[in-house]
CSV table of C-alpha atoms in Angstrom, one decimal:
chain,number,residue,atom,x,y,z
P,1,UNK,CA,32.1,9.1,12.1
P,2,UNK,CA,28.6,8.5,11.2
P,3,UNK,CA,27.3,7.9,7.9
P,4,UNK,CA,25.1,11.0,7.8
P,5,UNK,CA,27.5,13.5,8.5
P,6,UNK,CA,30.5,12.4,6.3
P,7,UNK,CA,30.4,15.6,4.0
P,8,UNK,CA,30.3,17.8,7.2
P,9,UNK,CA,34.3,18.0,6.8
P,10,UNK,CA,35.0,18.1,11.0
P,11,UNK,CA,34.8,20.5,13.6
P,12,UNK,CA,36.7,23.3,14.8
P,13,UNK,CA,38.4,25.9,17.6
P,14,UNK,CA,39.0,28.8,18.3
P,15,UNK,CA,41.0,30.7,21.3
P,16,UNK,CA,41.3,34.4,22.8
P,17,UNK,CA,43.0,36.3,25.2
P,18,UNK,CA,42.8,39.7,27.9
P,19,UNK,CA,41.3,42.2,25.0
P,20,UNK,CA,43.5,44.1,22.9
P,21,UNK,CA,46.6,42.5,23.9
P,22,UNK,CA,48.1,40.4,21.5
P,23,UNK,CA,47.7,41.3,17.7
P,24,UNK,CA,45.8,38.6,16.3
P,25,UNK,CA,43.7,38.1,19.3
P,26,UNK,CA,40.1,36.8,18.6
P,27,UNK,CA,37.5,39.2,20.2
P,28,UNK,CA,36.9,37.7,23.9
P,29,UNK,CA,33.1,38.3,25.8
P,30,UNK,CA,34.7,39.3,29.3
P,31,UNK,CA,30.9,39.3,30.5
P,32,UNK,CA,30.7,38.2,34.1
P,33,UNK,CA,27.4,37.5,34.3
P,34,UNK,CA,27.4,33.8,33.1
P,35,UNK,CA,29.4,32.9,35.6
P,36,UNK,CA,28.6,31.1,38.9
P,37,UNK,CA,29.0,32.3,42.5
P,38,UNK,CA,31.7,31.0,44.6
P,39,UNK,CA,29.3,29.4,47.2
P,40,UNK,CA,28.0,27.2,44.1
P,41,UNK,CA,30.2,24.1,45.7
P,42,UNK,CA,28.3,20.8,45.8
P,43,UNK,CA,30.0,18.3,48.1
P,44,UNK,CA,30.3,14.2,48.1
P,45,UNK,CA,27.8,14.3,50.7
P,46,UNK,CA,25.3,16.7,49.3
P,47,UNK,CA,25.2,14.9,46.1
P,48,UNK,CA,22.7,13.0,46.3
P,49,UNK,CA,20.0,16.4,46.4
P,50,UNK,CA,19.7,18.2,43.2
P,51,UNK,CA,22.5,19.9,42.3
P,52,UNK,CA,21.3,23.7,41.9
P,53,UNK,CA,22.8,23.8,38.2
P,54,UNK,CA,21.0,26.1,36.5
P,55,UNK,CA,22.0,29.5,36.3
P,56,UNK,CA,24.6,31.9,34.0
P,57,UNK,CA,23.2,35.7,33.0
P,58,UNK,CA,23.3,38.3,30.6
P,59,UNK,CA,25.1,41.7,30.7
P,60,UNK,CA,23.7,44.6,28.9
P,61,UNK,CA,23.8,45.0,24.9
P,62,UNK,CA,24.2,40.6,25.1
P,63,UNK,CA,21.9,39.7,22.4
P,64,UNK,CA,20.3,36.2,25.2
P,65,UNK,CA,18.0,37.1,27.1
P,66,UNK,CA,16.6,34.8,29.7
P,67,UNK,CA,13.8,34.2,27.7
P,68,UNK,CA,15.3,32.7,24.8
P,69,UNK,CA,16.8,30.2,27.0
P,70,UNK,CA,13.1,28.8,28.7
P,71,UNK,CA,14.4,29.5,32.3
P,72,UNK,CA,12.3,28.4,35.1
P,73,UNK,CA,11.3,30.4,37.8
P,74,UNK,CA,14.0,28.5,39.6
P,75,UNK,CA,16.7,29.3,36.5
P,76,UNK,CA,15.5,33.2,37.1
P,77,UNK,CA,16.5,33.2,40.5
P,78,UNK,CA,19.9,31.7,39.7
P,79,UNK,CA,20.3,34.5,37.1
P,80,UNK,CA,19.7,37.8,39.8
P,81,UNK,CA,22.1,35.7,42.3
P,82,UNK,CA,24.7,35.2,39.2
P,83,UNK,CA,26.8,38.7,38.8
P,84,UNK,CA,29.2,37.4,40.8
P,85,UNK,CA,33.3,37.6,39.3
P,86,UNK,CA,35.3,34.3,39.2
P,87,UNK,CA,38.2,33.8,41.1
P,88,UNK,CA,40.8,34.0,38.8
P,89,UNK,CA,42.1,30.7,39.2
P,90,UNK,CA,41.0,27.3,39.6
P,91,UNK,CA,43.6,25.1,39.5
P,92,UNK,CA,45.5,25.5,42.5
P,93,UNK,CA,49.1,24.8,40.9
P,94,UNK,CA,50.8,27.1,38.6
P,95,UNK,CA,50.4,26.6,34.9
P,96,UNK,CA,54.3,25.7,34.6
P,97,UNK,CA,53.4,22.3,37.3
P,98,UNK,CA,50.2,21.2,36.2
P,99,UNK,CA,49.7,17.9,34.0
P,100,UNK,CA,47.2,17.7,31.6
P,101,UNK,CA,45.3,13.5,31.7
P,102,UNK,CA,43.0,12.8,29.2
P,103,UNK,CA,43.1,15.4,27.1
P,104,UNK,CA,40.5,15.6,24.7
P,105,UNK,CA,37.9,13.7,26.7
P,106,UNK,CA,34.4,14.1,28.9
P,107,UNK,CA,36.5,14.4,31.7
P,108,UNK,CA,40.1,15.8,31.7
P,109,UNK,CA,42.3,16.7,34.6
P,110,UNK,CA,45.1,20.1,34.7
P,111,UNK,CA,46.7,20.2,37.8
P,112,UNK,CA,44.5,18.7,40.7
P,113,UNK,CA,41.1,19.4,39.3
P,114,UNK,CA,39.2,17.4,36.8
P,115,UNK,CA,36.8,19.6,34.6
P,116,UNK,CA,34.0,18.1,32.4
P,117,UNK,CA,30.3,20.0,31.8
P,118,UNK,CA,26.1,18.6,32.6
P,119,UNK,CA,23.2,20.1,31.2
P,120,UNK,CA,21.6,22.5,33.8
P,121,UNK,CA,18.4,21.4,35.1
P,122,UNK,CA,16.0,23.2,32.1
P,123,UNK,CA,18.2,21.2,29.7
P,124,UNK,CA,17.3,17.9,30.0
P,125,UNK,CA,14.1,17.7,27.8
P,126,UNK,CA,17.1,18.3,25.1
P,127,UNK,CA,16.4,14.7,23.2
P,128,UNK,CA,19.4,12.1,21.9
P,129,UNK,CA,19.0,9.5,19.6
P,130,UNK,CA,19.6,6.3,21.8
P,131,UNK,CA,20.0,8.5,24.7
P,132,UNK,CA,23.8,9.5,23.4
P,133,UNK,CA,23.0,13.4,25.2
P,134,UNK,CA,26.7,14.0,25.6
P,135,UNK,CA,28.4,15.0,22.0
P,136,UNK,CA,25.2,16.1,21.4
P,137,UNK,CA,24.0,18.5,24.5
P,138,UNK,CA,22.5,21.6,22.5
P,139,UNK,CA,20.8,23.5,25.8
P,140,UNK,CA,22.7,25.3,28.1
P,141,UNK,CA,25.0,23.7,30.0
P,142,UNK,CA,27.9,24.0,33.2
P,143,UNK,CA,31.2,23.2,33.4
P,144,UNK,CA,32.5,21.7,37.0
P,145,UNK,CA,35.9,21.4,38.1
P,146,UNK,CA,36.3,18.7,40.9
P,147,UNK,CA,38.5,17.7,43.1
P,148,UNK,CA,39.4,14.0,44.1
P,149,UNK,CA,41.2,14.6,46.1
P,150,UNK,CA,43.4,13.1,48.7
P,151,UNK,CA,44.2,16.9,49.7
P,152,UNK,CA,42.3,19.7,50.0
P,153,UNK,CA,43.1,22.5,47.6
P,154,UNK,CA,43.3,25.6,49.4
P,155,UNK,CA,45.9,27.6,48.3
P,156,UNK,CA,43.5,28.7,45.3
P,157,UNK,CA,42.2,32.3,44.9
P,158,UNK,CA,39.3,32.9,46.8
P,159,UNK,CA,38.3,29.2,47.3
P,160,UNK,CA,39.2,25.9,49.2
P,161,UNK,CA,38.0,23.4,46.9
P,162,UNK,CA,37.7,20.3,49.6
P,163,UNK,CA,38.9,16.9,48.5
P,164,UNK,CA,35.2,15.5,46.7
P,165,UNK,CA,33.7,19.1,45.9
P,166,UNK,CA,32.7,19.4,42.5
P,167,UNK,CA,32.2,23.1,41.6
P,168,UNK,CA,30.4,24.7,38.9
P,169,UNK,CA,32.3,27.5,37.0
P,170,UNK,CA,30.3,28.2,33.8
P,171,UNK,CA,27.6,28.2,32.2
P,172,UNK,CA,27.3,28.8,28.2
P,173,UNK,CA,25.7,26.5,25.4
P,174,UNK,CA,28.4,24.0,24.5
P,175,UNK,CA,29.1,20.3,24.6
P,176,UNK,CA,31.2,17.3,23.7
P,177,UNK,CA,34.8,16.6,24.6
P,178,UNK,CA,37.4,19.2,26.2
P,179,UNK,CA,40.3,20.2,25.0
P,180,UNK,CA,43.3,22.2,26.9
P,181,UNK,CA,45.7,24.2,25.4
P,182,UNK,CA,47.5,26.8,28.0
P,183,UNK,CA,45.4,28.0,30.7
P,184,UNK,CA,42.4,27.5,28.2
P,185,UNK,CA,39.6,24.9,28.0
P,186,UNK,CA,38.1,24.6,24.1
P,187,UNK,CA,34.7,23.2,23.7
P,188,UNK,CA,32.5,22.8,20.7
P,189,UNK,CA,29.4,25.4,20.9
P,190,UNK,CA,26.1,26.9,18.9
P,191,UNK,CA,24.9,30.2,18.2
P,192,UNK,CA,21.4,29.5,19.2
P,193,UNK,CA,19.6,27.7,22.2
P,194,UNK,CA,17.3,25.8,20.1
P,195,UNK,CA,18.7,23.1,17.9
P,196,UNK,CA,21.4,24.3,15.4
P,197,UNK,CA,22.5,23.4,11.8
P,198,UNK,CA,25.4,23.5,10.5
P,199,UNK,CA,26.3,26.9,10.5
P,200,UNK,CA,25.1,27.4,14.2
P,201,UNK,CA,28.8,25.4,15.1
P,202,UNK,CA,31.1,27.3,16.6
P,203,UNK,CA,33.8,27.3,19.3
P,204,UNK,CA,33.4,28.4,23.3
P,205,UNK,CA,36.9,29.1,25.3
P,206,UNK,CA,37.5,29.7,28.8
P,207,UNK,CA,40.2,30.2,30.7
P,208,UNK,CA,40.5,28.6,34.6
P,209,UNK,CA,43.7,31.4,35.2
P,210,UNK,CA,41.9,34.4,34.6
P,211,UNK,CA,38.7,33.6,34.4
P,212,UNK,CA,37.5,34.6,31.1
P,213,UNK,CA,35.4,33.4,28.7
P,214,UNK,CA,35.1,33.9,24.7
P,215,UNK,CA,33.4,32.4,21.4
P,216,UNK,CA,34.8,32.7,18.3
P,217,UNK,CA,33.0,32.0,15.2
P,218,UNK,CA,32.4,33.4,11.8
P,219,UNK,CA,30.1,32.7,8.7
P,220,UNK,CA,30.2,29.4,8.0
P,221,UNK,CA,30.8,26.8,10.5
P,222,UNK,CA,33.2,26.3,13.6
P,223,UNK,CA,34.1,22.8,14.2
P,224,UNK,CA,36.1,21.6,16.7
P,225,UNK,CA,39.4,19.2,16.9
P,226,UNK,CA,40.0,19.6,20.0
P,227,UNK,CA,43.5,19.8,21.1
P,228,UNK,CA,47.3,18.3,20.3
P,229,UNK,CA,48.0,15.3,22.4
P,230,UNK,CA,50.8,17.7,24.9
P,231,UNK,CA,47.9,20.8,25.2
P,232,UNK,CA,50.7,22.3,22.6
P,233,UNK,CA,47.9,24.2,20.3
P,234,UNK,CA,44.6,23.8,19.8
P,235,UNK,CA,43.5,23.4,16.2
P,236,UNK,CA,39.3,24.2,14.5
P,237,UNK,CA,37.9,22.9,11.3
P,238,UNK,CA,36.1,26.0,9.5
P,239,UNK,CA,33.9,25.6,6.5
P,240,UNK,CA,31.4,28.1,4.9
P,241,UNK,CA,28.5,27.1,3.6
P,242,UNK,CA,27.1,29.7,3.1
P,243,UNK,CA,29.4,31.6,1.1
P,244,UNK,CA,29.1,31.7,-2.9
P,245,UNK,CA,32.0,30.1,-2.9
P,246,UNK,CA,33.0,27.6,0.0
P,247,UNK,CA,36.4,28.0,2.4
P,248,UNK,CA,38.1,25.3,3.5
P,249,UNK,CA,40.3,26.0,6.5
P,250,UNK,CA,42.6,24.6,10.0
P,251,UNK,CA,43.0,26.6,12.1
P,252,UNK,CA,45.8,27.1,14.9
P,253,UNK,CA,45.7,28.5,18.1
P,254,UNK,CA,48.7,29.0,20.5
P,255,UNK,CA,48.4,30.7,24.3
P,256,UNK,CA,44.8,31.6,23.6
P,257,UNK,CA,45.5,33.8,20.5
P,258,UNK,CA,44.9,32.6,16.8
P,259,UNK,CA,49.1,31.5,15.0
P,260,UNK,CA,48.0,31.0,11.4
P,261,UNK,CA,45.1,29.8,9.6
P,262,UNK,CA,46.5,26.7,6.7
P,263,UNK,CA,43.7,26.5,3.4
P,264,UNK,CA,43.0,22.8,2.7
P,265,UNK,CA,41.5,21.1,-0.6
P,266,UNK,CA,37.7,21.6,-0.9
P,267,UNK,CA,36.6,18.1,0.1
P,268,UNK,CA,39.2,16.9,3.2
P,269,UNK,CA,38.2,15.3,6.9
P,270,UNK,CA,40.2,16.1,9.6
P,271,UNK,CA,41.4,12.1,11.8
P,272,UNK,CA,44.3,12.9,14.2
P,273,UNK,CA,46.0,15.7,15.6
P,274,UNK,CA,49.3,15.3,16.6
P,275,UNK,CA,52.5,17.4,18.6
P,276,UNK,CA,53.4,18.7,15.3
P,277,UNK,CA,51.3,17.6,11.9
P,278,UNK,CA,47.6,17.0,11.4
P,279,UNK,CA,46.5,13.8,9.3
P,280,UNK,CA,43.8,13.6,7.1
P,281,UNK,CA,41.6,12.4,3.7
P,282,UNK,CA,41.6,13.6,0.5
P,283,UNK,CA,40.4,13.3,-2.8
P,284,UNK,CA,42.6,11.7,-5.2
P,285,UNK,CA,40.4,10.8,-8.6
P,286,UNK,CA,39.2,8.0,-9.6
P,287,UNK,CA,37.2,7.1,-6.9
P,288,UNK,CA,40.2,6.8,-4.7
P,289,UNK,CA,41.9,9.0,-1.2
P,290,UNK,CA,44.7,9.7,0.4
P,291,UNK,CA,45.8,9.8,4.0
P,292,UNK,CA,48.0,13.7,4.1
P,293,UNK,CA,49.8,14.5,6.6
P,294,UNK,CA,49.8,18.8,7.3
P,295,UNK,CA,53.3,19.7,9.0
P,296,UNK,CA,51.5,23.0,11.3
P,297,UNK,CA,55.3,24.6,10.9
P,298,UNK,CA,56.7,24.2,6.9
P,299,UNK,CA,52.8,24.0,6.6
P,300,UNK,CA,53.4,21.2,3.7
P,301,UNK,CA,51.7,18.2,3.1
P,302,UNK,CA,52.7,14.8,2.5
P,303,UNK,CA,51.3,11.8,1.0
P,304,UNK,CA,51.7,9.1,2.9
P,305,UNK,CA,50.0,7.0,0.5
P,306,UNK,CA,46.5,6.1,-1.3
P,307,UNK,CA,44.1,4.1,1.1
P,308,UNK,CA,42.0,1.1,-0.6
P,309,UNK,CA,39.1,1.7,-2.0
P,310,UNK,CA,36.0,-1.5,-1.6
P,311,UNK,CA,34.1,-3.0,-4.1
P,312,UNK,CA,33.9,0.3,-6.1
P,313,UNK,CA,31.8,2.4,-3.6
P,314,UNK,CA,33.3,5.8,-4.6
P,315,UNK,CA,33.8,6.3,-0.8
P,316,UNK,CA,36.0,6.6,1.5
P,317,UNK,CA,35.8,4.5,4.4
P,318,UNK,CA,35.5,5.5,8.4
P,319,UNK,CA,38.3,5.5,10.4
P,320,UNK,CA,36.9,4.0,13.9
P,321,UNK,CA,40.1,3.6,15.9
P,322,UNK,CA,43.8,5.8,15.4
P,323,UNK,CA,47.0,5.5,18.0
P,324,UNK,CA,49.8,7.7,16.5
P,325,UNK,CA,53.1,6.6,17.9
P,326,UNK,CA,56.6,8.7,17.0
P,327,UNK,CA,57.2,5.9,14.3
P,328,UNK,CA,53.9,5.4,12.9
P,329,UNK,CA,50.1,6.7,12.8
P,330,UNK,CA,47.5,2.9,12.7
P,331,UNK,CA,44.4,2.7,12.5
P,332,UNK,CA,41.2,0.8,11.3
P,333,UNK,CA,39.5,1.4,7.9
P,334,UNK,CA,36.2,0.5,7.8
P,335,UNK,CA,33.2,0.3,4.9
P,336,UNK,CA,29.6,0.3,5.9
P,337,UNK,CA,26.5,0.1,4.1
P,338,UNK,CA,22.6,1.1,5.0
P,339,UNK,CA,20.6,3.0,7.3
P,340,UNK,CA,21.4,0.2,10.0
P,341,UNK,CA,25.4,1.2,9.4
P,342,UNK,CA,26.7,-2.6,8.8
P,343,UNK,CA,30.2,-3.5,8.6
P,344,UNK,CA,31.1,-5.2,5.2
P,345,UNK,CA,34.7,-5.0,4.1
P,346,UNK,CA,37.6,-3.1,7.1
P,347,UNK,CA,41.0,-2.3,6.4
P,348,UNK,CA,44.5,-2.3,8.8
P,349,UNK,CA,46.7,0.8,7.7
P,350,UNK,CA,50.1,2.0,9.1
P,351,UNK,CA,52.0,4.5,7.7
P,352,UNK,CA,55.0,6.5,8.8
P,353,UNK,CA,54.9,10.1,9.5
P,354,UNK,CA,57.4,12.0,6.8
P,355,UNK,CA,57.6,9.6,5.1
P,356,UNK,CA,55.0,9.7,1.2
P,357,UNK,CA,54.5,6.5,0.1
P,358,UNK,CA,54.9,4.6,3.2
P,359,UNK,CA,51.2,3.8,3.7
P,360,UNK,CA,50.9,-0.4,4.0
P,361,UNK,CA,46.9,-2.1,4.3
P,362,UNK,CA,45.6,-5.5,5.3
P,363,UNK,CA,42.5,-7.0,5.3
P,364,UNK,CA,40.9,-6.5,9.3
P,365,UNK,CA,41.0,-10.2,10.9
P,366,UNK,CA,37.0,-11.5,10.8
P,367,UNK,CA,35.6,-11.2,13.9
P,368,UNK,CA,32.0,-11.3,14.3
P,369,UNK,CA,28.8,-10.7,16.3
P,370,UNK,CA,25.7,-12.0,16.6
P,371,UNK,CA,26.6,-13.0,12.9
P,372,UNK,CA,27.5,-9.5,12.1
P,373,UNK,CA,31.1,-8.4,10.9
P,374,UNK,CA,32.2,-6.0,13.7
P,375,UNK,CA,35.3,-3.6,13.9
P,376,UNK,CA,38.8,-5.8,15.2
P,377,UNK,CA,40.0,-3.6,17.3
P,378,UNK,CA,44.0,-3.5,17.8
P,379,UNK,CA,46.5,-2.0,19.7
P,380,UNK,CA,50.0,-1.2,19.0
P,381,UNK,CA,52.9,-3.5,20.4
P,382,UNK,CA,56.1,-3.5,19.2
P,383,UNK,CA,55.3,-1.6,16.0
P,384,UNK,CA,53.4,-4.3,15.1
P,385,UNK,CA,49.5,-3.5,15.2
P,386,UNK,CA,47.7,-6.7,16.1
P,387,UNK,CA,44.0,-7.8,17.3
P,388,UNK,CA,43.3,-6.7,20.7
P,389,UNK,CA,39.6,-7.0,23.0
P,390,UNK,CA,39.2,-3.5,22.3
P,391,UNK,CA,40.8,0.4,22.4
P,392,UNK,CA,43.5,0.7,24.5
P,393,UNK,CA,43.0,3.5,27.7
P,394,UNK,CA,39.3,3.2,26.8
P,395,UNK,CA,36.5,2.0,29.2
P,396,UNK,CA,33.0,0.2,28.5
P,397,UNK,CA,30.5,-1.6,30.5
P,398,UNK,CA,29.9,-5.1,28.9
P,399,UNK,CA,26.8,-7.0,29.0
P,400,UNK,CA,26.9,-8.3,32.2
P,401,UNK,CA,27.6,-5.3,33.9
P,402,UNK,CA,30.7,-5.3,34.1
P,403,UNK,CA,32.6,-1.8,34.5
P,404,UNK,CA,36.4,-2.2,32.9
P,405,UNK,CA,39.2,-0.9,31.0
P,406,UNK,CA,41.3,-1.8,27.7
P,407,UNK,CA,44.8,-1.9,29.4
P,408,UNK,CA,47.9,-0.3,27.2
P,409,UNK,CA,47.9,-4.1,24.6
P,410,UNK,CA,44.2,-3.8,24.4
P,411,UNK,CA,43.1,-7.0,27.6
P,412,UNK,CA,40.4,-6.1,29.3
P,413,UNK,CA,40.6,-5.5,32.5
P,414,UNK,CA,37.7,-6.0,35.3
P,415,UNK,CA,36.6,-2.7,37.6
P,416,UNK,CA,33.8,-3.2,38.7
P,417,UNK,CA,30.3,-4.8,38.5
P,418,UNK,CA,26.7,-4.2,38.8
P,419,UNK,CA,26.3,-0.9,36.0
P,420,UNK,CA,23.8,-2.9,33.8
P,421,UNK,CA,21.3,-2.0,31.7
P,422,UNK,CA,18.2,-1.3,33.5
P,423,UNK,CA,15.1,-1.9,31.5
P,424,UNK,CA,12.4,-0.6,33.3
P,425,UNK,CA,8.9,-1.2,30.8
P,426,UNK,CA,7.5,-1.9,27.5
P,427,UNK,CA,7.8,1.4,26.0
P,428,UNK,CA,11.7,0.8,26.4
P,429,UNK,CA,12.5,3.5,29.0
P,430,UNK,CA,15.3,2.5,30.6
P,431,UNK,CA,18.7,3.5,33.0
P,432,UNK,CA,22.4,2.9,32.0
P,433,UNK,CA,25.9,4.4,31.8
P,434,UNK,CA,26.5,6.5,29.5
P,435,UNK,CA,30.0,6.9,29.1
P,436,UNK,CA,33.2,5.8,31.2
P,437,UNK,CA,36.7,7.4,31.0
P,438,UNK,CA,39.7,6.3,32.5
P,439,UNK,CA,41.7,9.5,34.6
P,440,UNK,CA,45.2,7.4,36.4
P,441,UNK,CA,43.5,5.5,38.8
P,442,UNK,CA,39.6,5.9,38.8
P,443,UNK,CA,37.0,5.8,36.1
P,444,UNK,CA,34.8,7.9,35.9
P,445,UNK,CA,30.5,7.2,34.8
P,446,UNK,CA,28.0,9.5,33.6
P,447,UNK,CA,24.5,7.5,34.3
P,448,UNK,CA,21.4,8.2,33.0
P,449,UNK,CA,17.5,7.1,33.6
P,450,UNK,CA,15.8,7.8,30.8
P,451,UNK,CA,12.3,8.2,29.2
P,452,UNK,CA,11.0,7.4,25.9
P,453,UNK,CA,10.9,10.6,23.7
P,454,UNK,CA,8.9,9.6,20.5
P,455,UNK,CA,7.9,12.7,18.8
P,456,UNK,CA,11.9,12.9,18.2
P,457,UNK,CA,12.4,9.7,17.2
P,458,UNK,CA,14.0,9.2,13.8
P,459,UNK,CA,12.6,6.4,11.3
P,460,UNK,CA,13.4,3.1,13.8
P,461,UNK,CA,16.1,5.1,15.6
P,462,UNK,CA,14.7,5.5,19.4
P,463,UNK,CA,14.7,9.3,21.3
P,464,UNK,CA,15.2,9.7,24.4
P,465,UNK,CA,15.3,12.4,27.3
P,466,UNK,CA,16.9,12.3,30.9
P,467,UNK,CA,14.8,12.1,33.7
P,468,UNK,CA,18.1,12.1,36.1
P,469,UNK,CA,21.6,11.5,35.3
P,470,UNK,CA,24.7,11.0,38.1
P,471,UNK,CA,28.4,11.1,38.2
P,472,UNK,CA,30.6,8.8,39.3
P,473,UNK,CA,34.3,8.1,40.6
P,474,UNK,CA,34.7,4.2,40.6
P,475,UNK,CA,37.9,3.6,41.5
P,476,UNK,CA,40.3,0.7,40.0
P,477,UNK,CA,41.8,-0.8,43.0
P,478,UNK,CA,39.0,-1.1,45.0
P,479,UNK,CA,35.8,-0.9,42.8
P,480,UNK,CA,34.0,1.1,45.1
P,481,UNK,CA,32.0,4.2,43.5
P,482,UNK,CA,31.6,7.6,45.0
P,483,UNK,CA,29.0,10.0,43.8
P,484,UNK,CA,29.7,13.4,42.6
P,485,UNK,CA,26.6,14.8,40.8
P,486,UNK,CA,23.1,13.8,41.0
P,487,UNK,CA,21.1,16.7,38.8
P,488,UNK,CA,17.2,15.8,38.2
P,489,UNK,CA,14.8,17.4,35.3
P,490,UNK,CA,11.9,19.5,36.6
P,491,UNK,CA,9.1,16.7,36.1
P,492,UNK,CA,11.2,13.9,37.7
P,493,UNK,CA,10.4,12.5,40.7
């Protein structure tokens, strides 16, 4: 967690089903005007041209207007055309047959299709510090369903999704990772179309089976936490910053409906979702902090142990890596200083789920980069925390422009070359990979061409906007890259 967000208790989520079907359901928005005409298919061959992703619409009685989203003439035309009903499923298989891969990723595979979202063209003017847009896209975004093949998906109601097609299926104000539970896709959303404050955070969901969309919001902020690894529930964290007496709760959703709400201590930070439990950090007094396990069914909280404290700082550390196994929860627990966020001390921490007082910790092995301390990542091998090259299952581009991933033991595996950052001028404009995620035998990339936005700088931290962005699929077996989508800002060449 970044230092500026330490007091913000994480995320939240919501869910819904069809109107008035089950008691306790959150009310959904059945407005179909924000969905995309089924003729908007994007093929690999056509991806080198700008994707027509501006759009969405407003039904009568909706308080949001086209003017509020600052729509261009192109968007206005799209709004007028988008009053078509979305087919009831993009899955291509029955819900009983689907498999979720990379749940809570920016790219998520459900059944035969991969879902992700990108900004529409008119929202490319939204800036981000250091060009980290993926979790901060506050403008209108587009949810895509991509068929990686090799076979065409021809059993989807109303749509033939050929191999290599990316289909825009929903416009909304969402960003970040996607959590899958039952037949719903959840993401962090926003109440406003301008830069949101903490009380503007909501959770938005979309059913890929029925096509219904909804928004979960209450007084205060709804922080999306994500879905359990097996997709059996989703969770959200609610904190009310407006009420005279703050409220702090976790909501659990199953089958698109609210299952239960659990009251938490006034201060807590959620660090991990398991299939049966939620793990969080809370105050223990005297500047110490507990690692807690909350059982979802019984609502009982277990004190796994006191976390280490570094030089009486009076503040809790940050969890940068956390791995949950059947026999234990394993994490790094680190302390940072200064506006430059410099690592000063780190620990390896482990505990046994369900066992009070089982927490143990040790000093993190010292690792330096350019004379500065840096995180010593780990893998869990035979029940032990072993220092590794990186976080197992994650991807990156190294300083030489080599794309690769870390295997289950945290060992670096090279995949493809030629992805090095390209710094273009003295002003700081550059192009490069923003994020990379592994799904099966492929790595999915977002590559941005960035230009400086000095008016949005925060001190010495540079802000950028995107001239254009590309979405790629890279084969781990061959290293070959396939362009899925190209999105250009209205001002781009």
